[in-house]
PDB file of C-alpha atoms in Angstrom:
ATOM      1  CA  MET A  32     -10.800 102.697 -64.532  1.00 85.00           C
ATOM      2  CA  ALA A  33     -11.648 106.511 -63.718  1.00 85.00           C
ATOM      3  CA  LEU A  34     -15.140 105.892 -63.977  1.00 86.00           C
ATOM      4  CA  ILE A  35     -14.689 102.302 -61.491  1.00 85.00           C
ATOM      5  CA  VAL A  36     -12.626 104.606 -59.243  1.00 82.00           C
ATOM      6  CA  LEU A  37     -15.296 107.326 -59.107  1.00 85.00           C
ATOM      7  CA  VAL A  38     -18.191 104.871 -57.679  1.00 84.00           C
ATOM      8  CA  ALA A  39     -15.796 103.109 -55.549  1.00 84.00           C
ATOM      9  CA  LEU A  40     -15.202 107.070 -54.223  1.00 83.00           C
ATOM     10  CA  THR A  41     -19.357 108.106 -54.517  1.00 85.00           C
ATOM     11  CA  LEU A  42     -20.329 104.743 -52.332  1.00 83.00           C
ATOM     12  CA  GLY A  43     -17.111 105.536 -49.682  1.00 82.00           C
ATOM     13  CA  ALA A  44     -19.237 108.758 -49.339  1.00 81.00           C
ATOM     14  CA  LEU A  45     -22.554 108.285 -48.852  1.00 81.00           C
ATOM     15  CA  ALA A  46     -21.325 105.274 -46.407  1.00 78.00           C
ATOM     16  CA  LEU A  47     -19.379 107.283 -44.891  1.00 78.00           C
ATOM     17  CA  THR A  48     -22.087 110.231 -44.235  1.00 77.00           C
ATOM     18  CA  ARG A  49     -24.640 107.877 -43.117  1.00 76.00           C
ATOM     19  CA  SER A  50     -22.347 106.530 -40.754  1.00 73.00           C
ATOM     20  CA  VAL A  51     -21.893 110.401 -39.560  1.00 68.00           C
ATOM     21  CA  TYR A  52     -25.541 110.718 -39.327  1.00 68.00           C
ATOM     22  CA  THR A  53     -26.150 107.729 -36.948  1.00 70.00           C
ATOM     23  CA  SER A  54     -23.281 108.817 -35.216  1.00 66.00           C
ATOM     24  CA  ASN A  55     -24.825 112.045 -34.420  1.00 58.00           C
ATOM     25  CA  GLN A  56     -28.582 110.603 -33.774  1.00 63.00           C
ATOM     26  CA  ILE A  57     -26.943 107.994 -31.268  1.00 61.00           C
ATOM     27  CA  ALA A  58     -24.922 111.481 -29.863  1.00 56.00           C
ATOM     28  CA  GLY A  59     -28.581 113.420 -29.794  1.00 57.00           C
ATOM     29  CA  ASN A  60     -30.395 110.572 -27.731  1.00 60.00           C
ATOM     30  CA  LEU A  61     -27.295 110.290 -25.546  1.00 59.00           C
ATOM     31  CA  ALA A  62     -28.306 114.246 -24.937  1.00 62.00           C
ATOM     32  CA  PHE A  63     -31.886 113.770 -24.370  1.00 60.00           C
ATOM     33  CA  GLN A  64     -31.663 110.684 -22.005  1.00 67.00           C
ATOM     34  CA  GLN A  65     -29.162 112.793 -20.302  1.00 70.00           C
ATOM     35  CA  ALA A  66     -31.339 115.744 -19.728  1.00 68.00           C
ATOM     36  CA  ALA A  67     -34.311 113.816 -19.109  1.00 74.00           C
ATOM     37  CA  THR A  68     -32.571 111.812 -16.179  1.00 77.00           C
ATOM     38  CA  HIS A  69     -31.926 114.889 -14.533  1.00 80.00           C
ATOM     39  CA  SER A  70     -35.183 116.288 -14.699  1.00 83.00           C
ATOM     40  CA  ALA A  71     -36.035 113.560 -12.666  1.00 86.00           C
ATOM     41  CA  ASP A  72     -33.414 114.477 -10.601  1.00 87.00           C
ATOM     42  CA  GLU A  73     -34.857 117.215  -9.832  1.00 88.00           C
ATOM     43  CA  GLY A  74     -38.281 115.826  -9.601  1.00 90.00           C
ATOM     44  CA  VAL A  75     -36.966 112.672  -6.478  1.00 92.00           C
ATOM     45  CA  GLU A  76     -35.846 116.126  -4.632  1.00 92.00           C
ATOM     46  CA  ALA A  77     -38.694 118.215  -4.502  1.00 92.00           C
ATOM     47  CA  ALA A  78     -41.285 114.854  -3.879  1.00 93.00           C
ATOM     48  CA  ILE A  79     -38.298 114.697  -1.204  1.00 93.00           C
ATOM     49  CA  ALA A  80     -38.450 118.221   0.047  1.00 92.00           C
ATOM     50  CA  TRP A  81     -42.240 117.436   0.689  1.00 90.00           C
ATOM     51  CA  LEU A  82     -41.867 114.733   2.624  1.00 88.00           C
ATOM     52  CA  GLU A  83     -39.219 116.227   4.769  1.00 87.00           C
ATOM     53  CA  ASN A  84     -41.820 119.773   5.426  1.00 84.00           C
ATOM     54  CA  ASN A  85     -44.456 117.256   5.883  1.00 82.00           C
ATOM     55  CA  ASN A  86     -42.647 114.687   8.114  1.00 79.00           C
ATOM     56  CA  GLY A  87     -43.586 114.187  11.386  1.00 68.00           C
ATOM     57  CA  GLN A  88     -47.390 114.088  10.915  1.00 66.00           C
ATOM     58  CA  SER A  89     -48.050 110.178  10.012  1.00 64.00           C
ATOM     59  CA  THR A  90     -48.143 109.408  14.102  1.00 61.00           C
ATOM     60  CA  SER A  91     -49.581 112.087  15.403  1.00 60.00           C
ATOM     61  CA  ASN A  92     -52.639 112.707  17.489  1.00 54.00           C
ATOM     62  CA  THR A  93     -54.281 113.894  13.819  1.00 57.00           C
ATOM     63  CA  ALA A  94     -53.314 111.143  12.566  1.00 57.00           C
ATOM     64  CA  SER A  95     -56.930 109.855  12.069  1.00 55.00           C
ATOM     65  CA  THR A  96     -57.636 113.253   9.835  1.00 59.00           C
ATOM     66  CA  CYS A  97     -57.246 114.419   6.074  1.00 64.00           C
ATOM     67  CA  ALA A  98     -56.040 118.289   6.047  1.00 55.00           C
ATOM     68  CA  THR A  99     -55.654 119.306   2.547  1.00 52.00           C
ATOM     69  CA  SER A 100     -53.379 123.110   3.664  1.00 51.00           C
ATOM     70  CA  VAL A 101     -49.758 122.426   2.282  1.00 47.00           C
ATOM     71  CA  GLY A 102     -48.794 123.570   6.841  1.00 49.00           C
ATOM     72  CA  SER A 103     -50.929 120.412   7.938  1.00 49.00           C
ATOM     73  CA  THR A 104     -51.038 117.774   5.589  1.00 55.00           C
ATOM     74  CA  VAL A 105     -51.364 114.524   7.443  1.00 69.00           C
ATOM     75  CA  LEU A 106     -48.877 111.767   5.781  1.00 82.00           C
ATOM     76  CA  ALA A 107     -51.345 109.372   7.100  1.00 82.00           C
ATOM     77  CA  CYS A 108     -53.423 110.171   4.555  1.00 83.00           C
ATOM     78  CA  ASP A 109     -53.824 110.466   0.813  1.00 86.00           C
ATOM     79  CA  GLN A 110     -53.038 114.302  -0.573  1.00 85.00           C
ATOM     80  CA  THR A 111     -53.295 113.709  -4.229  1.00 85.00           C
ATOM     81  CA  ALA A 112     -53.269 116.917  -4.756  1.00 86.00           C
ATOM     82  CA  TYR A 113     -49.453 116.868  -3.796  1.00 89.00           C
ATOM     83  CA  GLY A 114     -48.976 113.520  -5.506  1.00 92.00           C
ATOM     84  CA  TYR A 115     -49.183 111.518  -2.330  1.00 92.00           C
ATOM     85  CA  LEU A 116     -50.253 108.189  -1.226  1.00 91.00           C
ATOM     86  CA  ALA A 117     -50.474 106.956   1.977  1.00 88.00           C
ATOM     87  CA  THR A 118     -50.764 103.445   0.799  1.00 89.00           C
ATOM     88  CA  ARG A 119     -49.010 100.472  -0.873  1.00 89.00           C
ATOM     89  CA  GLN A 120     -49.502 100.891  -4.773  1.00 90.00           C
ATOM     90  CA  ASP A 121     -47.891  97.970  -7.254  1.00 90.00           C
ATOM     91  CA  PRO A 122     -48.239  97.140 -10.934  1.00 91.00           C
ATOM     92  CA  GLY A 123     -50.244  93.875 -11.847  1.00 87.00           C
ATOM     93  CA  SER A 124     -48.050  90.339 -12.324  1.00 85.00           C
ATOM     94  CA  SER A 125     -48.087  91.267 -16.036  1.00 88.00           C
ATOM     95  CA  GLN A 126     -48.299  94.977 -16.425  1.00 89.00           C
ATOM     96  CA  SER A 127     -45.415  97.065 -17.029  1.00 91.00           C
ATOM     97  CA  TRP A 128     -44.480 100.140 -14.327  1.00 89.00           C
ATOM     98  CA  ALA A 129     -44.853 102.527 -17.559  1.00 89.00           C
ATOM     99  CA  ASP A 130     -48.520 100.447 -18.230  1.00 92.00           C
ATOM    100  CA  PHE A 131     -49.378 100.926 -14.520  1.00 93.00           C
ATOM    101  CA  TRP A 132     -48.360 104.827 -14.392  1.00 92.00           C
ATOM    102  CA  SER A 133     -50.762 105.187 -17.477  1.00 91.00           C
ATOM    103  CA  ALA A 134     -53.608 103.047 -16.174  1.00 92.00           C
ATOM    104  CA  THR A 135     -53.202 104.698 -12.521  1.00 92.00           C
ATOM    105  CA  LEU A 136     -50.599 106.796 -11.244  1.00 92.00           C
ATOM    106  CA  ASP A 137     -50.858 109.727 -14.061  1.00 92.00           C
ATOM    107  CA  SER A 138     -54.126 110.703 -12.357  1.00 92.00           C
ATOM    108  CA  GLN A 139     -52.710 111.010  -9.073  1.00 92.00           C
ATOM    109  CA  SER A 140     -49.149 112.455  -9.925  1.00 93.00           C
ATOM    110  CA  LEU A 141     -47.841 115.897  -9.279  1.00 93.00           C
ATOM    111  CA  LYS A 142     -46.572 117.703 -12.463  1.00 93.00           C
ATOM    112  CA  LEU A 143     -43.833 120.092 -12.341  1.00 91.00           C
ATOM    113  CA  SER A 144     -42.823 122.613 -14.600  1.00 89.00           C
ATOM    114  CA  THR A 145     -41.768 122.159 -17.836  1.00 86.00           C
ATOM    115  CA  ASP A 146     -37.949 122.809 -17.579  1.00 83.00           C
ATOM    116  CA  SER A 147     -35.255 124.298 -19.673  1.00 80.00           C
ATOM    117  CA  ALA A 148     -35.134 121.575 -21.816  1.00 79.00           C
ATOM    118  CA  GLY A 149     -38.181 120.868 -22.718  1.00 84.00           C
ATOM    119  CA  ASN A 150     -38.768 117.924 -20.109  1.00 86.00           C
ATOM    120  CA  THR A 151     -41.998 117.810 -17.872  1.00 89.00           C
ATOM    121  CA  ALA A 152     -41.543 115.138 -14.654  1.00 90.00           C
ATOM    122  CA  ALA A 153     -44.520 114.561 -12.503  1.00 93.00           C
ATOM    123  CA  TYR A 154     -43.758 112.639  -9.278  1.00 95.00           C
ATOM    124  CA  VAL A 155     -46.047 110.167  -7.366  1.00 95.00           C
ATOM    125  CA  ILE A 156     -45.082 109.488  -3.293  1.00 94.00           C
ATOM    126  CA  LEU A 157     -46.399 106.132  -2.098  1.00 93.00           C
ATOM    127  CA  ARG A 158     -46.145 105.042   1.484  1.00 90.00           C
ATOM    128  CA  LEU A 159     -45.643 101.471   1.529  1.00 88.00           C
ATOM    129  CA  CYS A 160     -47.861 101.034   3.942  1.00 87.00           C
ATOM    130  CA  SER A 161     -51.227  97.960   3.974  1.00 86.00           C
ATOM    131  CA  ALA A 162     -54.007 100.986   4.189  1.00 84.00           C
ATOM    132  CA  ALA A 163     -54.047 104.574   5.393  1.00 82.00           C
ATOM    133  CA  GLY A 164     -53.840 105.464   9.165  1.00 79.00           C
ATOM    134  CA  ASP A 165     -51.332 106.145  11.603  1.00 78.00           C
ATOM    135  CA  ALA A 166     -48.065 104.187  10.769  1.00 79.00           C
ATOM    136  CA  ASN A 167     -48.070 102.984  14.768  1.00 76.00           C
ATOM    137  CA  SER A 168     -50.793 101.002  14.408  1.00 76.00           C
ATOM    138  CA  THR A 169     -50.263  97.344  13.891  1.00 77.00           C
ATOM    139  CA  SER A 170     -53.582  97.369  11.506  1.00 78.00           C
ATOM    140  CA  VAL A 171     -51.963 100.447   9.141  1.00 80.00           C
ATOM    141  CA  ASP A 172     -48.917  97.257   8.660  1.00 79.00           C
ATOM    142  CA  CYS A 173     -45.691  99.609   8.298  1.00 77.00           C
ATOM    143  CA  THR A 174     -43.797  97.610  10.722  1.00 60.00           C
ATOM    144  CA  GLN A 175     -40.719  96.392   8.393  1.00 50.00           C
ATOM    145  CA  SER A 176     -38.286  96.142   5.265  1.00 52.00           C
ATOM    146  CA  PRO A 177     -40.089  97.569   2.411  1.00 52.00           C
ATOM    147  CA  ASN A 178     -38.536  94.895  -0.202  1.00 53.00           C
ATOM    148  CA  ALA A 179     -38.101  91.570   1.899  1.00 47.00           C
ATOM    149  CA  ASN A 180     -39.087  88.469   1.083  1.00 43.00           C
ATOM    150  CA  SER A 181     -42.708  87.044   3.114  1.00 42.00           C
ATOM    151  CA  GLY A 182     -41.315  84.539   6.394  1.00 42.00           C
ATOM    152  CA  THR A 183     -39.371  85.473   9.142  1.00 42.00           C
ATOM    153  CA  CYS A 184     -36.476  88.136   9.853  1.00 43.00           C
ATOM    154  CA  ALA A 185     -34.426  87.863  13.149  1.00 43.00           C
ATOM    155  CA  GLY A 186     -35.909  88.457  16.315  1.00 44.00           C
ATOM    156  CA  GLY A 187     -38.468  85.759  14.685  1.00 45.00           C
ATOM    157  CA  SER A 188     -40.884  88.717  13.170  1.00 45.00           C
ATOM    158  CA  SER A 189     -42.266  88.790   9.880  1.00 45.00           C
ATOM    159  CA  CYS A 190     -40.145  90.464   6.606  1.00 43.00           C
ATOM    160  CA  ASP A 191     -42.773  91.165   3.923  1.00 43.00           C
ATOM    161  CA  SER A 192     -43.855  95.196   5.629  1.00 44.00           C
ATOM    162  CA  GLN A 193     -42.387  98.927   5.638  1.00 44.00           C
ATOM    163  CA  LYS A 194     -41.174  99.653   8.472  1.00 49.00           C
ATOM    164  CA  ILE A 195     -38.227  99.433  10.564  1.00 49.00           C
ATOM    165  CA  ASN A 196     -37.078 100.319  14.283  1.00 48.00           C
ATOM    166  CA  LEU A 197     -34.300 101.745  15.393  1.00 43.00           C
ATOM    167  CA  LYS A 198     -32.946  99.778  18.404  1.00 37.00           C
ATOM    168  CA  SER A 199     -30.883 102.579  20.725  1.00 37.00           C
ATOM    169  CA  SER A 200     -27.428 102.444  21.587  1.00 39.00           C
ATOM    170  CA  GLY A 201     -26.409  99.796  23.410  1.00 39.00           C
ATOM    171  CA  GLY A 202     -29.785  98.810  24.467  1.00 38.00           C
ATOM    172  CA  SER A 203     -32.621  96.317  22.912  1.00 37.00           C
ATOM    173  CA  GLY A 204     -34.835  99.021  23.378  1.00 33.00           C
ATOM    174  CA  GLN A 205     -36.766 100.802  20.396  1.00 35.00           C
ATOM    175  CA  ASN A 206     -36.455 104.955  21.036  1.00 37.00           C
ATOM    176  CA  GLY A 207     -38.269 105.537  17.238  1.00 48.00           C
ATOM    177  CA  SER A 208     -39.035 104.453  13.596  1.00 66.00           C
ATOM    178  CA  GLN A 209     -38.742 105.098   9.667  1.00 78.00           C
ATOM    179  CA  VAL A 210     -41.227 104.521   7.530  1.00 85.00           C
ATOM    180  CA  TYR A 211     -40.551 103.883   3.722  1.00 89.00           C
ATOM    181  CA  TYR A 212     -41.475 105.888   0.467  1.00 92.00           C
ATOM    182  CA  ARG A 213     -41.845 104.967  -2.800  1.00 93.00           C
ATOM    183  CA  ILE A 214     -41.038 107.940  -5.072  1.00 94.00           C
ATOM    184  CA  THR A 215     -42.027 107.221  -8.367  1.00 94.00           C
ATOM    185  CA  VAL A 216     -41.044 110.186 -11.628  1.00 93.00           C
ATOM    186  CA  ARG A 217     -41.824 109.851 -14.706  1.00 92.00           C
ATOM    187  CA  VAL A 218     -40.292 112.607 -17.674  1.00 90.00           C
ATOM    188  CA  SER A 219     -41.623 113.203 -20.750  1.00 86.00           C
ATOM    189  CA  GLY A 220     -39.169 115.496 -22.971  1.00 81.00           C
ATOM    190  CA  PRO A 221     -39.194 116.694 -26.607  1.00 80.00           C
ATOM    191  CA  ARG A 222     -38.654 113.599 -29.389  1.00 75.00           C
ATOM    192  CA  GLY A 223     -41.200 111.387 -27.179  1.00 77.00           C
ATOM    193  CA  THR A 224     -38.098 110.857 -24.747  1.00 80.00           C
ATOM    194  CA  GLN A 225     -40.023 108.729 -21.692  1.00 83.00           C
ATOM    195  CA  SER A 226     -37.564 109.011 -18.711  1.00 85.00           C
ATOM    196  CA  LEU A 227     -39.114 106.321 -15.229  1.00 87.00           C
ATOM    197  CA  VAL A 228     -37.187 106.566 -11.856  1.00 89.00           C
ATOM    198  CA  GLN A 229     -37.539 105.423  -8.375  1.00 91.00           C
ATOM    199  CA  VAL A 230     -36.195 106.422  -5.194  1.00 91.00           C
ATOM    200  CA  VAL A 231     -37.240 104.590  -1.879  1.00 91.00           C
ATOM    201  CA  VAL A 232     -37.108 106.474   1.244  1.00 90.00           C
ATOM    202  CA  ALA A 233     -37.561 105.763   4.679  1.00 87.00           C
ATOM    203  CA  LEU A 234     -38.266 109.216   6.813  1.00 83.00           C
TER     204      LEU A 234
END
């Protein structure tokens, strides 16, 4: 009887040890995931700050030029040194975003410094337009919402482009516009942790 009880206690101890070990692994993975998401948020904020600092030049008189210095960056042109592309890019029908990042976006991304948690974030900003150039130009196709399906929207306009018109209050006239930008952030961290976060902003 004593031997049977001893075997039962041993098996119970082993099961408990294995359960605790598994729980610790799950808790650790959740901690890595949370840290990676936090690092991705910092990458998004850095990308938005860059856009805000350079906003207003996508429809300027210099929109056809492609300056490369930070102080005179033109959003109408590619700025690969800063992780910015003026033209929309999407993965293929059979391609995941992770594969698309590795094959295309990684080489065009801006990599940030590794943070205290050991995570390294990299981001790419894509202006959701069909071509580079002045956002007000019809040939650039920056005229509607980025997620709308093709077809006819309110007012008879097409729904498959990337810019929204703002109407003045109390009237039907248009006094401005917002261009959509898709920010994709990829985070690489300890123990092979990887995270992809996307945000669409309008400026």
